Backbone as numpy.savetxt, mean C-alpha at the origin, in Angstrom:
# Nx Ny Nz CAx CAy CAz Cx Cy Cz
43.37 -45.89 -17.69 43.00 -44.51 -17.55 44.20 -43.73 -17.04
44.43 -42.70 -17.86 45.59 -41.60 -17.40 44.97 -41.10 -15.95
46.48 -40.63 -15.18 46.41 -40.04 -13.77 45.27 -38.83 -14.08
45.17 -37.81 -15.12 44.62 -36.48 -15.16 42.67 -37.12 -15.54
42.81 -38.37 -16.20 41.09 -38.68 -16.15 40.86 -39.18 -14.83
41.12 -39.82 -14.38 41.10 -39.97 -13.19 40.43 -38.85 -12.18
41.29 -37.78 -12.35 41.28 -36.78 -11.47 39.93 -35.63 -11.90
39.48 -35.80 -13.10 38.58 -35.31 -13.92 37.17 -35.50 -13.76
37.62 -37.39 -13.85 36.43 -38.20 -13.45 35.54 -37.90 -11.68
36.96 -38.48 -11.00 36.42 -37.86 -9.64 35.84 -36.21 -9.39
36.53 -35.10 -9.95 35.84 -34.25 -9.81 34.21 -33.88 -10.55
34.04 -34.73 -11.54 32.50 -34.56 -11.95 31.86 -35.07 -11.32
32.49 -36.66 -10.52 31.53 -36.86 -10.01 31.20 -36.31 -8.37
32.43 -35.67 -7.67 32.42 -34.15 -6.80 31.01 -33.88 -6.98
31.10 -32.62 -8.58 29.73 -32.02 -8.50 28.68 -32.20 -8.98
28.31 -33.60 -9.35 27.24 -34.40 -9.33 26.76 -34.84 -7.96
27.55 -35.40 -7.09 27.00 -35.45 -5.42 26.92 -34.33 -4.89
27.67 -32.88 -5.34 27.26 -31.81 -4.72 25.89 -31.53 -5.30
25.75 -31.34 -6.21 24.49 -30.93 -7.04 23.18 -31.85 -6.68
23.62 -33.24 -6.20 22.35 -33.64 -5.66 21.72 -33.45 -4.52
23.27 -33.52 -3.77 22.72 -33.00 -2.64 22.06 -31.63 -2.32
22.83 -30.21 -2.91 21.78 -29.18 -2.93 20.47 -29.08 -3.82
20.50 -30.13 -4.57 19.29 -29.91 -5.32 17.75 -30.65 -4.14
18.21 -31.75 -3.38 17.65 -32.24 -2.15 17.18 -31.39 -0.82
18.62 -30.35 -1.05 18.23 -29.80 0.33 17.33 -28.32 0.09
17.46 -27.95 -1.13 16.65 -26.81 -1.68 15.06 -27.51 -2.04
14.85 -28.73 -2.11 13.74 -29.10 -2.41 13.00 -29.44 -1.21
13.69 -29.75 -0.10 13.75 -29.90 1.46 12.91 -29.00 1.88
13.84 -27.57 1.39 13.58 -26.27 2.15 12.06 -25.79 1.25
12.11 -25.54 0.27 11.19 -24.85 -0.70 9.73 -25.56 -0.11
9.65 -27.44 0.26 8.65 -28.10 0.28 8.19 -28.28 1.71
9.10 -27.47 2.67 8.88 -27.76 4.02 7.80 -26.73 4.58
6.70 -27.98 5.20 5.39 -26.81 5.52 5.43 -26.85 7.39
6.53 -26.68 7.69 6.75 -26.77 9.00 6.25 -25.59 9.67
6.26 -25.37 11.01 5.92 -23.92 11.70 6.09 -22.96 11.23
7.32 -22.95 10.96 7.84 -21.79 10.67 7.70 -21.18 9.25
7.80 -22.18 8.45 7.38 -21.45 6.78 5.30 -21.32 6.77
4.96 -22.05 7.99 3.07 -21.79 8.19 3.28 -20.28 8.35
3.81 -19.89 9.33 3.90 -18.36 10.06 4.18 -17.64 9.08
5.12 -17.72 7.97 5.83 -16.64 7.05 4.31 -16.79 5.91
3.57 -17.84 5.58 2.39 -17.56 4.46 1.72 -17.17 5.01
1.46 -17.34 6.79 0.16 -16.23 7.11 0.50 -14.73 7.41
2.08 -14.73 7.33 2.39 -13.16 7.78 2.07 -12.79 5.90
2.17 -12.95 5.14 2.12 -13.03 3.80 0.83 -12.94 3.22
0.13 -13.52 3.50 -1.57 -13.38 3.72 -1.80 -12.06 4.10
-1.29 -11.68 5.39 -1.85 -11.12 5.91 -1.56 -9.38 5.62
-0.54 -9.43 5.13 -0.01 -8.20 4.22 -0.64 -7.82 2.75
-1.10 -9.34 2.32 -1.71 -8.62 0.88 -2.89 -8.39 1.26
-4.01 -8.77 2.26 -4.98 -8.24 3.01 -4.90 -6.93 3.26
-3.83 -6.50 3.78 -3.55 -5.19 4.50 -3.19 -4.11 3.46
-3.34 -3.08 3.31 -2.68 -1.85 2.64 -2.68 -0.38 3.51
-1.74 0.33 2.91 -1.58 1.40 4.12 -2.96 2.41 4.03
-2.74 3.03 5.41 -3.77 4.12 5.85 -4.27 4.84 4.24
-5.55 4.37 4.21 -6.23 5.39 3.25 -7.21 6.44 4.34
-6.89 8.04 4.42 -8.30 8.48 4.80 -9.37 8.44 4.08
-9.88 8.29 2.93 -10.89 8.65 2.09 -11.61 6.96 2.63
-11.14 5.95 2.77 -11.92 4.53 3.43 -12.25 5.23 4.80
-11.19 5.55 5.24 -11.89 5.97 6.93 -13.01 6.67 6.63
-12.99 7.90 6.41 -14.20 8.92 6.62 -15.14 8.61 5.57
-15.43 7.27 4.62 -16.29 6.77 3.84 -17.10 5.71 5.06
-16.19 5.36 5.58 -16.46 3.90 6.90 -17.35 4.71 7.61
-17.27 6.48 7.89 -17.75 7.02 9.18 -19.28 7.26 9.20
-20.05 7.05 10.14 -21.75 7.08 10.03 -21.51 9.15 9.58
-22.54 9.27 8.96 -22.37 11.09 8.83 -22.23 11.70 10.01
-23.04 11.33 11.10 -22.78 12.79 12.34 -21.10 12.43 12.51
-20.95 11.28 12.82 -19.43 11.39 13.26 -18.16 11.86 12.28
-18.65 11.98 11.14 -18.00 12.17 9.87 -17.89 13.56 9.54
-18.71 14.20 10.08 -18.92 15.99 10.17 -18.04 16.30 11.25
-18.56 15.79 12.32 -18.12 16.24 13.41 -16.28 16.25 13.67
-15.75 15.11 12.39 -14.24 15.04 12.72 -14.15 16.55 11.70
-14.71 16.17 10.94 -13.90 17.43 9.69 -14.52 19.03 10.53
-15.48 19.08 11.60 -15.32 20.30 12.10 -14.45 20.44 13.05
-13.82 19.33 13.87 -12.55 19.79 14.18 -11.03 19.96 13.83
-11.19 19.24 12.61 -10.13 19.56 11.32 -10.45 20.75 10.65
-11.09 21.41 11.00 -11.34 23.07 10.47 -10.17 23.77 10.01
-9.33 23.64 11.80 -8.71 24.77 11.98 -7.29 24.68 10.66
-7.18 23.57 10.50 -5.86 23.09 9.86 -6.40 22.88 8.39
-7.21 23.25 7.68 -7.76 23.57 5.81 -6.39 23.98 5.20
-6.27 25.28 5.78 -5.75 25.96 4.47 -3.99 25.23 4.66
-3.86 24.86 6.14 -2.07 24.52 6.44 -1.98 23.28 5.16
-3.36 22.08 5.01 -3.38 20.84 4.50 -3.71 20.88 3.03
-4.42 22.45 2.51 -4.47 22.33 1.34 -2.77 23.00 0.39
-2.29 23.59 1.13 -0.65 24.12 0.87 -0.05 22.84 0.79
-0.06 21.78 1.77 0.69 20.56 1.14 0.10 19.58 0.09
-1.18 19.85 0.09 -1.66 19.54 -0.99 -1.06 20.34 -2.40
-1.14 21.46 -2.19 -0.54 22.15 -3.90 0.52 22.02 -3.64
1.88 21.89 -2.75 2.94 21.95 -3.00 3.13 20.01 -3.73
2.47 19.23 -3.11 2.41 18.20 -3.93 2.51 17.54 -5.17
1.24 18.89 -5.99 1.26 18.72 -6.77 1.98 19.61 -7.80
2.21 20.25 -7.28 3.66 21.31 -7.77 5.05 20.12 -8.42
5.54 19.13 -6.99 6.19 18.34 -7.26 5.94 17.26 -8.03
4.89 16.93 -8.17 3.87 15.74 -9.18 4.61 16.42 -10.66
3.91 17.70 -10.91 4.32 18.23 -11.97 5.69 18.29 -12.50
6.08 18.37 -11.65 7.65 18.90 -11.78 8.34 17.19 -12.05
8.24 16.64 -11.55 8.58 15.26 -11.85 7.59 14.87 -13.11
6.73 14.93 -13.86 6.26 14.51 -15.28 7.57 15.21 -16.13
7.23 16.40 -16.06 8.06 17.13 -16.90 9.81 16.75 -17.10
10.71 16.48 -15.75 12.05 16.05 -15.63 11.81 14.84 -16.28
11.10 13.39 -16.01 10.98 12.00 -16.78 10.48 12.24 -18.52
10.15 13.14 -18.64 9.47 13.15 -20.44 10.16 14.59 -21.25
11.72 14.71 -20.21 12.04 15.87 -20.82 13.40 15.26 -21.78
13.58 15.82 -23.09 14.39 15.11 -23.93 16.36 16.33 -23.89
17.38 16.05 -23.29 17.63 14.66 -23.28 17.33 14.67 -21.24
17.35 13.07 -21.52 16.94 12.96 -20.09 18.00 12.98 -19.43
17.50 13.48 -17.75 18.85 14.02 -17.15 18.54 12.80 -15.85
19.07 11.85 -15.55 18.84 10.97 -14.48 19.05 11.45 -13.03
19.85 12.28 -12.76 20.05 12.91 -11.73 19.25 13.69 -11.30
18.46 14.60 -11.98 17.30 15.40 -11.83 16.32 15.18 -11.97
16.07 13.60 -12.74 14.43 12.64 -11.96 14.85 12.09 -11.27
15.56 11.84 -10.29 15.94 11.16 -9.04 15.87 12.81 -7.79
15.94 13.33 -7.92 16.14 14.90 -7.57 14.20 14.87 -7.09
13.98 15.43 -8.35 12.54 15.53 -8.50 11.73 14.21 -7.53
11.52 12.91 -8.11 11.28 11.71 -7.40 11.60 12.02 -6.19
12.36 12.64 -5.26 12.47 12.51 -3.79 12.38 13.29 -3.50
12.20 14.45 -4.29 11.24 15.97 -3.59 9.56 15.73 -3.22
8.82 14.73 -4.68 7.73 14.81 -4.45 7.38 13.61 -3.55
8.34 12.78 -3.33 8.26 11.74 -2.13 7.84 12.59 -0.90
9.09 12.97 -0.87 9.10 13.99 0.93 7.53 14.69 0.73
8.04 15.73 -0.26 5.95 16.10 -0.07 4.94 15.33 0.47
4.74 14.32 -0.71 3.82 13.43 -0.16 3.73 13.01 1.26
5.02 12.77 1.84 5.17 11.98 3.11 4.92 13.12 4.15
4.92 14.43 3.97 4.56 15.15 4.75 3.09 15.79 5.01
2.42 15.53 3.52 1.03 15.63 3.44 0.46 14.45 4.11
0.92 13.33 4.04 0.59 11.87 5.05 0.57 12.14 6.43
1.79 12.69 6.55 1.84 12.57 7.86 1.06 13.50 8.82
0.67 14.80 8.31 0.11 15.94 8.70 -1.41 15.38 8.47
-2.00 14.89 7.56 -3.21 13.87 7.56 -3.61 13.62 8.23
-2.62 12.25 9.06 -2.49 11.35 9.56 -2.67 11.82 11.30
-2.07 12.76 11.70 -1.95 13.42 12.49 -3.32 13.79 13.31
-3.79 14.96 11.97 -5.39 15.29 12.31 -6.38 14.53 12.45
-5.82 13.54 11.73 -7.11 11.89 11.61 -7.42 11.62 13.14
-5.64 11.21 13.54 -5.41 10.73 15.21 -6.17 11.33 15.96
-5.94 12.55 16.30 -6.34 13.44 17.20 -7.87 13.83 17.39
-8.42 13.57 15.83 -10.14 14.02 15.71 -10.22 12.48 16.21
-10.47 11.14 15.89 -10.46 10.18 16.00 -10.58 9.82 17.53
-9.84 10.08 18.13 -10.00 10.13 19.91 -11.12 10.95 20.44
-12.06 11.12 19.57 -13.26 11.19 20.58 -14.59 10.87 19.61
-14.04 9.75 19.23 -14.95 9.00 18.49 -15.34 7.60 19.25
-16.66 7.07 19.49 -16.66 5.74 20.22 -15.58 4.79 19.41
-15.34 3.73 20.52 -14.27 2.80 20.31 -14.62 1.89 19.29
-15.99 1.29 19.17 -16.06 0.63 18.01 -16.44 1.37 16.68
-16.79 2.53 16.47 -16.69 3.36 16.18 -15.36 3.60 14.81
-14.76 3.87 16.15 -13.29 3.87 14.73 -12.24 2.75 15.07
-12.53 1.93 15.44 -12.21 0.53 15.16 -12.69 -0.21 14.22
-14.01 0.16 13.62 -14.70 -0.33 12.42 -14.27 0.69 11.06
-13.81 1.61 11.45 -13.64 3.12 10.66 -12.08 2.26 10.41
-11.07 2.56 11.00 -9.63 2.35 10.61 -9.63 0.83 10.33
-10.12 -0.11 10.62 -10.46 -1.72 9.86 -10.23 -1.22 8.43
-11.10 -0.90 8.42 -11.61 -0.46 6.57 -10.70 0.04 5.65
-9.79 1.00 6.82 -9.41 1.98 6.43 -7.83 1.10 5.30
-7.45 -0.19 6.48 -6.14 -0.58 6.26 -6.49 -1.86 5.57
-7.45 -2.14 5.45 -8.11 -3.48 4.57 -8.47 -3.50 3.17
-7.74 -4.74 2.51 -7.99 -5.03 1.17 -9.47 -5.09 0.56
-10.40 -6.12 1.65 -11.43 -6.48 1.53 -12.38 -5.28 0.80
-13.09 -6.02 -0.61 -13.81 -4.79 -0.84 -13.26 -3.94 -2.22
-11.69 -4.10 -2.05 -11.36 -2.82 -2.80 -11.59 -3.81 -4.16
-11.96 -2.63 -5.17 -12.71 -3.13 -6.81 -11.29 -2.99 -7.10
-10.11 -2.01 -6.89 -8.68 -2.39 -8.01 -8.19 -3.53 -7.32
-7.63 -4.09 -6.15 -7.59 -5.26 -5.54 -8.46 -6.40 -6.28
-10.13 -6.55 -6.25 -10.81 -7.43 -6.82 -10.68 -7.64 -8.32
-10.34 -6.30 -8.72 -10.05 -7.08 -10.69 -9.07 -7.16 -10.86
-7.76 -7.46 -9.87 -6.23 -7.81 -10.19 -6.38 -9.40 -9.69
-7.59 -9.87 -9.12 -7.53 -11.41 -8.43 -9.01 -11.56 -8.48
-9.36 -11.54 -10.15 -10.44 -12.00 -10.78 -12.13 -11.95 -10.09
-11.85 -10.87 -9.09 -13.19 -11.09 -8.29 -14.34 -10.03 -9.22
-15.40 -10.47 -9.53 -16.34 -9.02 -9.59 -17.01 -8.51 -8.85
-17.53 -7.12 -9.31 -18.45 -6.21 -8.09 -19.36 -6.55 -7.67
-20.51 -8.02 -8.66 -21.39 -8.75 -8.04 -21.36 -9.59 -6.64
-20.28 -9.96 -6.82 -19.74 -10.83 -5.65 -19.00 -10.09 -4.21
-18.99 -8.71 -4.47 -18.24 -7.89 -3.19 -19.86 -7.13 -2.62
-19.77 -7.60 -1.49 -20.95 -7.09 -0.64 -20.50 -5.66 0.22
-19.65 -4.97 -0.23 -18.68 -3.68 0.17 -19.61 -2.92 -1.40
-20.48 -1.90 -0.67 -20.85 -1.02 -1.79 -20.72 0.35 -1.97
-19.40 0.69 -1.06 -19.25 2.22 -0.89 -19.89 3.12 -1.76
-19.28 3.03 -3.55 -19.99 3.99 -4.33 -21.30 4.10 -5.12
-21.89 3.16 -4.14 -23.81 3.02 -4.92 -23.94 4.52 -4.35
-23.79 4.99 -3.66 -24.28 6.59 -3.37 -23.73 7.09 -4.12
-22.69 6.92 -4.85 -22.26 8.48 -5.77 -23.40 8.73 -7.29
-23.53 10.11 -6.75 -24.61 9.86 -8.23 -23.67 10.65 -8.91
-23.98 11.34 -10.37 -23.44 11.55 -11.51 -22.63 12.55 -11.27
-22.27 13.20 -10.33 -21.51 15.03 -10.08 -20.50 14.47 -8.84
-20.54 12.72 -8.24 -19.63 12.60 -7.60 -20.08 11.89 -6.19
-19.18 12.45 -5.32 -20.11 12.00 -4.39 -20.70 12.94 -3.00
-21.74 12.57 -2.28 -22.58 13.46 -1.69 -21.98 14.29 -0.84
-22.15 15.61 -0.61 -21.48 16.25 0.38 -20.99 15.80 2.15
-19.79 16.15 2.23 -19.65 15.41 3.36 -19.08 14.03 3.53
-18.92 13.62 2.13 -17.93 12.38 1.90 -16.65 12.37 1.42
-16.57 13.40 1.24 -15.10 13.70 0.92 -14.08 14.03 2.14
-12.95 13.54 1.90 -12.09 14.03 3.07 -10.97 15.23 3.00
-11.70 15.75 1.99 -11.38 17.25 2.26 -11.59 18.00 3.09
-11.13 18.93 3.66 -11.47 20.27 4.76 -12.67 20.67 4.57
-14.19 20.57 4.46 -14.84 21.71 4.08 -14.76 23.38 4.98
């Protein structure tokens, strides 16, 4: 054998022992059900369980007197919450139109996209706000059973037909009350 097979030889077989060995220690890692990869599938669990603040679950969760009683002290703030509502959808609009406009301008659906972000995030947060504040003088289990709901998978029908569940089998029946025009006054989490 020439000096250069030699040198050829040893290096394949280099990354043949390298390659086994990471192929060992990635199979190590991937198959290890130790503490610590337990903790990361239940933090993992526990996130696809979870989804962010919906109000329309909260004030669906709420018995009616307490459910009136928040939206009459959300009175005062209607018309401030329905302005971020239309400016919303101002930006909704405005972003269809920039993505389906020919030729497309990428800079100005990226423009658009983070105008109607910020909207949104300010209609959330201003929400979110009034939710808090009516919410504190609601009993404790009360809206502890109310915001459960609110941040929980459990139940939800687009959740259940993405992971084969049907509506027979979900004992969560929020919209058996809606009859044909929607649903009953006072369930909406609109301002009235």
């Amino acid at each position: 054998m020439s000096r250069i097979n030699i040198w050829i030889a040893l290096l394949l077989v280099s990354v043949l022992v390298n390659g086994v060995l990471i192929g060992a220690g990635a199979h190590r890692w991937l198959s290890d059900d130790g503490a610590a990869r337990t903790s990361i599938r239940a933090d993992a669990s526990d996130v696809a369980r979870m989804r962010g603040f919906e109000p329309r679950r909260f004030f669906r969760a709420l018995p009616d007197e307490y459910r009136r009683s928040m939206f009459e002290q959300m009175e005062g703030s209607r018309e401030e919450v329905f302005a971020l509502m239309r400016d919303l959808g101002e930006k909704r609009r405005a972003v269809r139109m920039v993505l389906t406009s020919d030729p497309f301008d990428p800079d100005a659906a990226a423009q658009a996209l983070r105008e109607a972000r910020e909207a949104r995030a300010r209609l959330e947060q201003r929400t979110e706000a009034l939710i808090l504040d009516a919410a504190d003088s609601l009993p404790a289990d009360v809206r502890r059973a109310a915001f459960e709901r609110a941040l929980t998978r459990h139940g939800d029908r687009d959740h259940d037909r993405r992971h084969g569940r049907h509506e027979a089998e979900r004992g969560d029946r929020d919209d058996d009350r809606r009859g044909p025009n929607g649903p009953p006054p006072g369930d909406r989490p609109e301002f009235h």
